[in-house]
C-alpha cells in the first residue's frame, strides 16, 4: 500500500504540469489500469476526497467493477479494501441520486456481510429514487421485523441493517414502505431504531389514512398496535376529515373487543378516549358513530372520564342524533330523581348533559325541549340544575 501511495503522490506532481487536462479523466484512466482492489481504493478515495465535479459516472463505473470482482475475493485484505470502496461509492452515488446504480447497490446488500455496508447500500438505494428494487427493500424490512433476536451480536447486526432499510424507505417516499416502517417503530428493536422509524414515517406519507385504517380493521393486530395507529394518524399531516375517519374506526374497534386482560382493557379504554377527543375536534358526518358514542356513555365498564368525553363529543357534533341521545340520558336521570334512586355520578352527569343539549342548538330543539322543560319545572331539582335547564332552553330557542 505504501508503494502505491508513493506512486500516486509522484504521479499527482506530474499531473499538476497539465493544468488544462481533465483531472477526473486522468484518475479514471489510472483506475482502469489498477490491478488490485487496494489500487482501486486509492483512486476512488482520491476522487472522492477531491470532491471532483461530475464524478458520478466514475463512481458508477467503479461500482460496476466492484460488483464484478466481489465473487472472486479471497483474502481478508481484499475484503477490507472492497468494504472501504463500497462505503465511498454508496455514499457518493446516493448523494448524486444516481438511479442507474440501483441494481448494483442491491447487489452490494447481498455480497457483503458487514451490516454497515448493507445499511449504507440500502440508504443509497432509497436516495436514487429508482423503485425497481423497492419491493425487495420492503420485504427485507418486513423479514427483519418478524425476526426478533435474543443474541446480542445478531441483534445489533439486524438493527444496523434495519436502520438502513428504514432510511432507504424514507427516501423512496412510497406508500408500500409505510407499514413496514410503522411496525419497525413498535417492534423488537432498540429505542434508537424505533425512534428513527417514528421520525421517518411522516416523511414517507403525508396522509397515511389508508394503511392505518388497514391496521385498525385487521383482526390480526393486537390492541396496542391499533392504539399506536390512532396516535400515528393524529401526529400525521392528514386532513382533518381523514383523521376523523381513523378516529371513528378506532372507536368502533374499541367496542368490538372483549377481554379479561387488565392491560388490554386499559389500552382499549385509552384508545376510545383518544378517539373521542379526535372526533370532538375534527367532527364527522358518519352516522354510525352514534352507536359507538352511546356505548361510551352507557356501557357499565366505562369510567366517568369516558362518559364525560362521550357527552362532550355529542355536544360538539351538534346533530339531531346528538340531541336524541343526550335527551334520552337526561330523561333517565330525571326518572331516577323522581324515584329517589339518583346516584352521585348522576348528579355530576346531569350538570354536563344539560349544557351539552344547549350547545346542540336549534337543530335539537324538538328532541331536547320536552325533557328540559320537565327538569326546569320539576320541584325535585335544585335551583342550580333548573337554571342550567333554563339556559339550555334559551340557547335552543323557546
Short mmCIF file of C-alpha atoms in Angstrom, two decimals:
data_model
loop_
_atom_site.label_atom_id
_atom_site.label_comp_id
_atom_site.label_asym_id
_atom_site.label_seq_id
_atom_site.Cartn_x
_atom_site.Cartn_y
_atom_site.Cartn_z
CA UNK A 1 0.00 0.00 0.00
CA UNK A 2 2.86 2.40 0.84
CA UNK A 3 4.35 1.79 -2.62
CA UNK A 4 1.02 2.65 -4.23
CA UNK A 5 0.56 5.84 -2.22
CA UNK A 6 4.09 6.99 -3.09
CA UNK A 7 3.39 6.31 -6.72
CA UNK A 8 0.17 8.29 -6.62
CA UNK A 9 1.85 11.28 -4.98
CA UNK A 10 4.59 11.33 -7.63
CA UNK A 11 2.02 10.96 -10.35
CA UNK A 12 -0.03 13.80 -8.88
CA UNK A 13 3.01 16.09 -9.10
CA UNK A 14 3.26 15.27 -12.76
CA UNK A 15 -0.42 15.88 -13.35
CA UNK A 16 -0.08 19.38 -11.95
CA UNK A 17 2.04 20.22 -15.01
CA UNK A 18 -1.00 19.67 -17.18
CA UNK A 19 -3.33 22.26 -15.73
CA UNK A 20 -5.58 22.23 -18.77
CA UNK A 21 -6.11 18.48 -18.75
CA UNK A 22 -9.18 16.79 -17.33
CA UNK A 23 -8.08 15.69 -13.86
CA UNK A 24 -11.01 13.31 -13.43
CA UNK A 25 -10.24 11.62 -16.73
CA UNK A 26 -6.67 11.03 -15.62
CA UNK A 27 -7.74 9.41 -12.33
CA UNK A 28 -10.34 7.39 -14.18
CA UNK A 29 -7.73 6.00 -16.56
CA UNK A 30 -5.46 5.14 -13.67
CA UNK A 31 -8.36 3.35 -12.01
CA UNK A 32 -8.98 1.35 -15.18
CA UNK A 33 -5.35 0.21 -15.14
CA UNK A 34 -5.37 -0.75 -11.44
CA UNK A 35 -4.54 -4.39 -10.88
CA UNK A 36 -5.77 -4.86 -7.31
CA UNK A 37 -8.59 -3.74 -5.06
CA UNK A 38 -6.05 -1.85 -2.96
CA UNK A 39 -5.02 0.19 -6.01
CA UNK A 40 -8.67 0.81 -6.90
CA UNK A 41 -9.29 2.10 -3.37
CA UNK A 42 -6.51 4.67 -3.73
CA UNK A 43 -8.04 6.17 -6.88
CA UNK A 44 -11.62 6.03 -5.62
CA UNK A 45 -10.58 7.75 -2.39
CA UNK A 46 -8.56 10.38 -4.26
CA UNK A 47 -11.51 11.32 -6.47
CA UNK A 48 -13.88 11.35 -3.51
CA UNK A 49 -11.59 13.40 -1.26
CA UNK A 50 -11.07 15.88 -4.08
CA UNK A 51 -14.83 16.40 -4.45
CA UNK A 52 -14.35 16.44 -8.20
CA UNK A 53 -17.45 17.61 -10.02
CA UNK A 54 -19.12 15.31 -12.50
CA UNK A 55 -17.60 12.22 -10.90
CA UNK A 56 -20.88 10.28 -10.76
CA UNK A 57 -20.12 8.22 -13.86
CA UNK A 58 -16.70 7.37 -12.42
CA UNK A 59 -18.29 6.17 -9.18
CA UNK A 60 -20.84 4.12 -11.13
CA UNK A 61 -18.06 2.54 -13.19
CA UNK A 62 -16.12 1.75 -10.04
CA UNK A 63 -19.21 0.11 -8.53
CA UNK A 64 -19.70 -1.96 -11.68
CA UNK A 65 -16.18 -3.27 -11.32
CA UNK A 66 -16.55 -3.92 -7.59
CA UNK A 67 -19.70 -5.96 -8.13
CA UNK A 68 -17.99 -8.00 -10.84
CA UNK A 69 -14.95 -8.71 -8.67
CA UNK A 70 -16.78 -9.47 -5.39
CA UNK A 71 -17.37 -13.19 -6.17
CA UNK A 72 -13.62 -13.66 -6.66
CA UNK A 73 -12.42 -12.00 -3.46
CA UNK A 74 -10.43 -14.44 -1.34
CA UNK A 75 -8.28 -12.67 1.25
CA UNK A 76 -9.24 -10.52 4.21
CA UNK A 77 -7.07 -7.69 2.86
CA UNK A 78 -9.10 -7.73 -0.34
CA UNK A 79 -12.36 -7.69 1.62
CA UNK A 80 -11.12 -4.76 3.71
CA UNK A 81 -10.31 -2.78 0.58
CA UNK A 82 -13.61 -3.78 -1.02
CA UNK A 83 -15.55 -2.62 2.04
CA UNK A 84 -13.80 0.76 2.01
CA UNK A 85 -14.55 1.16 -1.69
CA UNK A 86 -18.18 0.16 -1.14
CA UNK A 87 -18.72 2.71 1.63
CA UNK A 88 -17.31 5.53 -0.50
CA UNK A 89 -19.25 4.57 -3.62
CA UNK A 90 -22.60 4.01 -1.91
CA UNK A 91 -22.35 7.39 -0.19
CA UNK A 92 -21.38 9.24 -3.37
CA UNK A 93 -23.92 7.56 -5.64
CA UNK A 94 -26.65 8.07 -3.07
CA UNK A 95 -25.81 11.76 -2.79
CA UNK A 96 -25.91 12.01 -6.59
CA UNK A 97 -29.27 10.18 -6.74
CA UNK A 98 -27.73 8.04 -9.44
CA UNK A 99 -30.75 5.93 -10.42
CA UNK A 100 -28.85 3.69 -12.84
CA UNK A 101 -26.75 2.34 -9.95
CA UNK A 102 -29.76 0.85 -8.13
CA UNK A 103 -29.18 -2.70 -9.33
CA UNK A 104 -25.55 -2.70 -8.25
CA UNK A 105 -26.42 -1.17 -4.89
CA UNK A 106 -28.79 -4.05 -4.23
CA UNK A 107 -26.00 -6.44 -5.23
CA UNK A 108 -23.81 -4.83 -2.58
CA UNK A 109 -26.51 -5.61 0.01
CA UNK A 110 -26.24 -9.26 -0.94
CA UNK A 111 -22.47 -9.60 -1.38
CA UNK A 112 -21.22 -8.01 1.82
CA UNK A 113 -21.67 -9.48 5.29
CA UNK A 114 -20.75 -6.26 7.07
CA UNK A 115 -24.10 -4.81 8.27
CA UNK A 116 -22.81 -1.23 7.94
CA UNK A 117 -22.12 -1.81 4.23
CA UNK A 118 -25.59 -3.29 3.79
CA UNK A 119 -27.09 -0.31 5.63
CA UNK A 120 -25.17 2.20 3.52
CA UNK A 121 -26.27 0.49 0.32
CA UNK A 122 -29.93 0.43 1.38
CA UNK A 123 -29.84 4.13 2.20
CA UNK A 124 -28.19 4.93 -1.14
CA UNK A 125 -30.72 2.76 -2.95
CA UNK A 126 -33.54 4.85 -1.49
CA UNK A 127 -31.72 8.07 -2.35
CA UNK A 128 -31.50 7.08 -6.01
CA UNK A 129 -35.31 7.07 -6.19
CA UNK A 130 -35.20 4.07 -8.54
CA UNK A 131 -38.17 1.97 -7.39
CA UNK A 132 -37.39 -1.15 -9.41
CA UNK A 133 -35.97 -2.73 -6.26
CA UNK A 134 -38.36 -1.11 -3.79
CA UNK A 135 -40.33 -4.38 -3.25
CA UNK A 136 -37.10 -6.11 -2.18
CA UNK A 137 -36.33 -3.39 0.38
CA UNK A 138 -39.90 -3.58 1.72
CA UNK A 139 -39.64 -7.36 2.04
CA UNK A 140 -36.24 -7.08 3.74
CA UNK A 141 -37.60 -4.83 6.47
CA UNK A 142 -40.72 -6.98 6.87
CA UNK A 143 -38.48 -10.02 7.37
CA UNK A 144 -36.34 -8.20 9.92
CA UNK A 145 -39.43 -7.01 11.80
CA UNK A 146 -40.53 -10.63 12.12
CA UNK A 147 -37.17 -11.91 13.41
CA UNK A 148 -36.63 -10.73 16.99
CA UNK A 149 -33.13 -11.55 18.16
CA UNK A 150 -32.01 -12.52 21.64
CA UNK A 151 -28.33 -12.91 20.79
CA UNK A 152 -26.70 -9.52 21.32
CA UNK A 153 -24.36 -9.73 18.35
CA UNK A 154 -27.09 -10.78 15.92
CA UNK A 155 -29.46 -8.21 17.40
CA UNK A 156 -27.02 -5.38 16.74
CA UNK A 157 -26.34 -6.72 13.25
CA UNK A 158 -30.02 -6.86 12.30
CA UNK A 159 -30.67 -3.45 13.85
CA UNK A 160 -28.00 -1.84 11.68
CA UNK A 161 -29.49 -3.36 8.56
CA UNK A 162 -33.00 -2.35 9.62
CA UNK A 163 -31.80 1.21 10.14
CA UNK A 164 -30.58 1.35 6.54
CA UNK A 165 -33.86 -0.11 5.26
CA UNK A 166 -35.88 2.43 7.25
CA UNK A 167 -33.88 5.40 5.96
CA UNK A 168 -33.95 3.96 2.45
CA UNK A 169 -37.74 3.64 2.54
CA UNK A 170 -37.98 7.17 3.91
CA UNK A 171 -36.10 8.40 0.82
CA UNK A 172 -38.31 6.36 -1.52
CA UNK A 173 -41.45 8.10 -0.14
CA UNK A 174 -43.63 5.28 -1.44
CA UNK A 175 -46.82 4.10 0.33
CA UNK A 176 -45.67 0.47 0.16
CA UNK A 177 -42.92 1.30 2.64
CA UNK A 178 -45.20 2.88 5.22
CA UNK A 179 -46.43 -0.15 7.15
CA UNK A 180 -43.04 -1.91 7.39
CA UNK A 181 -41.60 1.27 8.92
CA UNK A 182 -44.69 1.66 11.12
CA UNK A 183 -44.21 -1.85 12.50
CA UNK A 184 -40.49 -1.19 12.98
CA UNK A 185 -41.46 1.76 15.19
CA UNK A 186 -43.14 -0.64 17.61
CA UNK A 187 -41.02 -3.74 17.01
CA UNK A 188 -38.30 -5.62 18.89
CA UNK A 189 -35.56 -3.13 18.06
CA UNK A 190 -33.63 -0.84 20.39
CA UNK A 191 -35.22 2.52 21.12
CA UNK A 192 -32.94 4.41 18.72
CA UNK A 193 -34.16 2.26 15.83
CA UNK A 194 -37.81 2.57 16.83
CA UNK A 195 -37.41 6.31 17.28
CA UNK A 196 -35.89 6.63 13.82
CA UNK A 197 -38.81 4.71 12.36
CA UNK A 198 -41.24 7.10 14.06
CA UNK A 199 -39.30 10.07 12.68
CA UNK A 200 -39.23 8.58 9.17
CA UNK A 201 -42.97 7.80 8.99
CA UNK A 202 -44.29 11.30 8.22
CA UNK A 203 -41.64 11.66 5.51
CA UNK A 204 -42.93 8.57 3.70
CA UNK A 205 -46.58 9.66 3.51
CA UNK A 206 -48.26 12.95 4.39
CA UNK A 207 -51.62 11.20 4.59
CA UNK A 208 -51.30 7.60 5.84
CA UNK A 209 -55.04 7.17 6.37
CA UNK A 210 -55.44 4.07 4.20
CA UNK A 211 -52.64 1.95 5.71
CA UNK A 212 -53.63 2.98 9.24
CA UNK A 213 -57.26 2.05 8.59
CA UNK A 214 -55.95 -1.30 7.36
CA UNK A 215 -54.19 -1.82 10.70
CA UNK A 216 -57.25 -0.81 12.70
CA UNK A 217 -59.60 -3.03 10.74
CA UNK A 218 -57.46 -6.14 10.74
CA UNK A 219 -58.16 -8.81 13.37
CA UNK A 220 -54.51 -9.85 13.21
CA UNK A 221 -53.12 -6.95 15.24
CA UNK A 222 -53.16 -6.52 19.00
CA UNK A 223 -54.84 -3.52 20.60
CA UNK A 224 -51.54 -1.82 21.42
CA UNK A 225 -50.74 -1.72 17.70
CA UNK A 226 -54.19 -0.36 16.86
CA UNK A 227 -53.86 2.32 19.51
CA UNK A 228 -50.48 3.28 18.03
CA UNK A 229 -52.14 3.53 14.60
CA UNK A 230 -54.62 6.03 16.03
CA UNK A 231 -51.87 8.12 17.65
CA UNK A 232 -49.84 8.00 14.44
CA UNK A 233 -52.78 9.38 12.48
CA UNK A 234 -53.15 12.21 14.98
CA UNK A 235 -49.47 13.18 14.50
CA UNK A 236 -49.66 12.96 10.71
CA UNK A 237 -50.36 15.67 8.15
CA UNK A 238 -53.63 14.00 7.14
CA UNK A 239 -56.63 16.28 6.51
CA UNK A 240 -58.95 16.65 9.49
CA UNK A 241 -61.70 14.61 7.84
CA UNK A 242 -59.30 11.69 7.36
CA UNK A 243 -58.12 11.86 10.95
CA UNK A 244 -61.78 11.71 11.90
CA UNK A 245 -62.21 8.55 9.78
CA UNK A 246 -59.37 6.89 11.63
CA UNK A 247 -60.82 8.01 14.97
CA UNK A 248 -64.27 6.60 14.16
CA UNK A 249 -62.65 3.32 13.11
CA UNK A 250 -60.63 3.23 16.35
CA UNK A 251 -63.72 3.89 18.45
CA UNK A 252 -65.56 1.11 16.62
CA UNK A 253 -62.66 -1.30 17.14
CA UNK A 254 -62.51 -0.30 20.77
CA UNK A 255 -66.03 -1.62 21.24
CA UNK A 256 -65.64 -4.79 19.15
CA UNK A 257 -63.15 -6.28 21.56
CA UNK A 258 -63.91 -8.19 24.72
CA UNK A 259 -61.10 -9.21 27.05
CA UNK A 260 -60.45 -10.01 30.68
CA UNK A 261 -56.81 -8.97 30.40
CA UNK A 262 -56.35 -5.89 32.60
CA UNK A 263 -53.66 -4.33 30.42
CA UNK A 264 -55.62 -4.80 27.22
CA UNK A 265 -58.76 -3.34 28.80
CA UNK A 266 -56.74 -0.28 29.78
CA UNK A 267 -55.39 0.07 26.24
CA UNK A 268 -58.91 -0.20 24.81
CA UNK A 269 -60.16 2.44 27.21
CA UNK A 270 -57.31 4.80 26.33
CA UNK A 271 -57.85 4.22 22.62
CA UNK A 272 -61.57 5.01 22.87
CA UNK A 273 -60.91 8.18 24.86
CA UNK A 274 -58.31 9.35 22.35
CA UNK A 275 -60.72 8.58 19.51
CA UNK A 276 -63.48 10.56 21.25
CA UNK A 277 -61.14 13.52 21.65
CA UNK A 278 -60.25 13.45 17.95
CA UNK A 279 -63.89 13.14 16.85
CA UNK A 280 -64.74 16.08 19.09
CA UNK A 281 -62.03 18.20 17.45
CA UNK A 282 -62.41 17.14 13.84
CA UNK A 283 -66.10 16.26 13.61
CA UNK A 284 -67.64 13.55 11.45
CA UNK A 285 -70.65 13.01 9.23
CA UNK A 286 -70.56 9.23 9.74
CA UNK A 287 -73.90 8.39 11.34
CA UNK A 288 -72.53 5.02 12.53
CA UNK A 289 -70.51 6.85 15.17
CA UNK A 290 -73.57 7.45 17.36
CA UNK A 291 -73.93 3.77 18.21
CA UNK A 292 -70.35 3.79 19.49
CA UNK A 293 -70.82 7.09 21.35
CA UNK A 294 -73.84 5.62 23.10
CA UNK A 295 -71.72 2.67 24.24
CA UNK A 296 -69.07 5.03 25.62
CA UNK A 297 -71.77 6.62 27.77
CA UNK A 298 -74.00 3.67 28.64
CA UNK A 299 -71.70 0.67 28.97
CA UNK A 300 -71.22 -0.40 32.58
CA UNK A 301 -67.49 -0.98 32.06
CA UNK A 302 -66.60 2.61 31.17
CA UNK A 303 -65.29 5.08 33.72
CA UNK A 304 -66.61 8.58 34.35
CA UNK A 305 -63.97 10.20 32.13
CA UNK A 306 -65.17 8.25 29.12
CA UNK A 307 -68.82 9.06 29.86
CA UNK A 308 -67.99 12.75 30.06
CA UNK A 309 -65.95 12.55 26.86
CA UNK A 310 -68.88 10.94 25.07
CA UNK A 311 -71.22 13.72 26.22
CA UNK A 312 -68.78 16.42 25.13
CA UNK A 313 -68.34 14.75 21.75
CA UNK A 314 -72.09 14.57 21.21
CA UNK A 315 -72.35 18.26 22.02
CA UNK A 316 -69.55 19.11 19.59
CA UNK A 317 -71.21 17.14 16.77
CA UNK A 318 -74.38 19.18 17.41
CA UNK A 319 -76.73 16.97 15.38
CA UNK A 320 -80.25 15.62 15.73
CA UNK A 321 -78.73 12.29 16.74
CA UNK A 322 -76.73 14.09 19.42
CA UNK A 323 -79.88 15.69 20.76
CA UNK A 324 -81.74 12.36 20.69
CA UNK A 325 -79.10 10.55 22.75
CA UNK A 326 -78.49 13.39 25.20
CA UNK A 327 -82.21 13.88 25.74
CA UNK A 328 -82.59 10.16 26.46
CA UNK A 329 -79.77 10.29 29.02
CA UNK A 330 -81.34 13.30 30.74
CA UNK A 331 -84.77 11.67 30.80
CA UNK A 332 -83.37 8.55 32.52
CA UNK A 333 -81.60 10.67 35.15
CA UNK A 334 -84.79 12.69 35.70
CA UNK A 335 -86.74 9.47 36.26
CA UNK A 336 -84.19 8.38 38.84
CA UNK A 337 -84.51 11.73 40.55
CA UNK A 338 -88.25 11.24 40.81
CA UNK A 339 -87.81 7.66 42.05
CA UNK A 340 -85.25 8.71 44.63
CA UNK A 341 -82.55 6.46 43.16
CA UNK A 342 -80.22 9.19 41.89
CA UNK A 343 -76.51 8.34 42.24
CA UNK A 344 -73.52 10.58 42.87
CA UNK A 345 -72.47 10.04 39.26
CA UNK A 346 -75.94 11.08 38.07
CA UNK A 347 -75.56 14.34 40.00
CA UNK A 348 -72.33 15.04 38.09
CA UNK A 349 -73.63 13.91 34.72
CA UNK A 350 -76.82 15.98 34.79
CA UNK A 351 -74.72 19.14 35.11
CA UNK A 352 -72.86 18.22 31.94
CA UNK A 353 -75.70 16.80 29.86
CA UNK A 354 -77.96 19.85 30.21
CA UNK A 355 -75.37 22.37 28.90
CA UNK A 356 -74.49 19.86 26.15
CA UNK A 357 -78.12 19.92 24.99
CA UNK A 358 -77.97 23.69 24.90
CA UNK A 359 -74.81 23.52 22.76
CA UNK A 360 -76.58 21.31 20.22
CA UNK A 361 -78.66 24.35 19.37
CA UNK A 362 -81.82 24.72 17.36
CA UNK A 363 -81.20 21.53 15.40
CA UNK A 364 -82.01 19.57 18.54
CA UNK A 365 -84.97 21.64 19.73
CA UNK A 366 -87.67 19.05 19.06
CA UNK A 367 -85.75 16.37 20.96
CA UNK A 368 -84.37 18.47 23.79
CA UNK A 369 -87.17 20.91 24.64
CA UNK A 370 -89.65 18.48 26.31
CA UNK A 371 -87.13 16.96 28.73
CA UNK A 372 -85.51 20.31 29.50
CA UNK A 373 -88.92 21.69 30.41
CA UNK A 374 -89.53 18.66 32.67
CA UNK A 375 -86.34 19.41 34.57
CA UNK A 376 -86.89 23.16 34.71
CA UNK A 377 -90.41 22.81 36.08
CA UNK A 378 -89.79 19.87 38.43
CA UNK A 379 -89.81 20.52 42.18
CA UNK A 380 -87.35 17.64 42.59
CA UNK A 381 -84.35 19.53 41.20
CA UNK A 382 -82.26 22.21 42.86
CA UNK A 383 -82.37 25.77 41.58
CA UNK A 384 -78.89 25.32 40.18
CA UNK A 385 -79.98 22.47 37.90
CA UNK A 386 -83.20 24.30 36.97
CA UNK A 387 -81.17 27.34 35.96
CA UNK A 388 -78.97 25.16 33.75
CA UNK A 389 -82.11 23.85 32.05
CA UNK A 390 -83.45 27.36 31.58
CA UNK A 391 -80.19 28.48 29.95
CA UNK A 392 -80.20 25.44 27.64
CA UNK A 393 -83.80 26.22 26.64
CA UNK A 394 -82.77 29.78 25.84
CA UNK A 395 -79.93 28.52 23.60
CA UNK A 396 -82.08 26.11 21.61
CA UNK A 397 -84.86 28.67 21.36
CA UNK A 398 -88.01 28.58 23.43
#
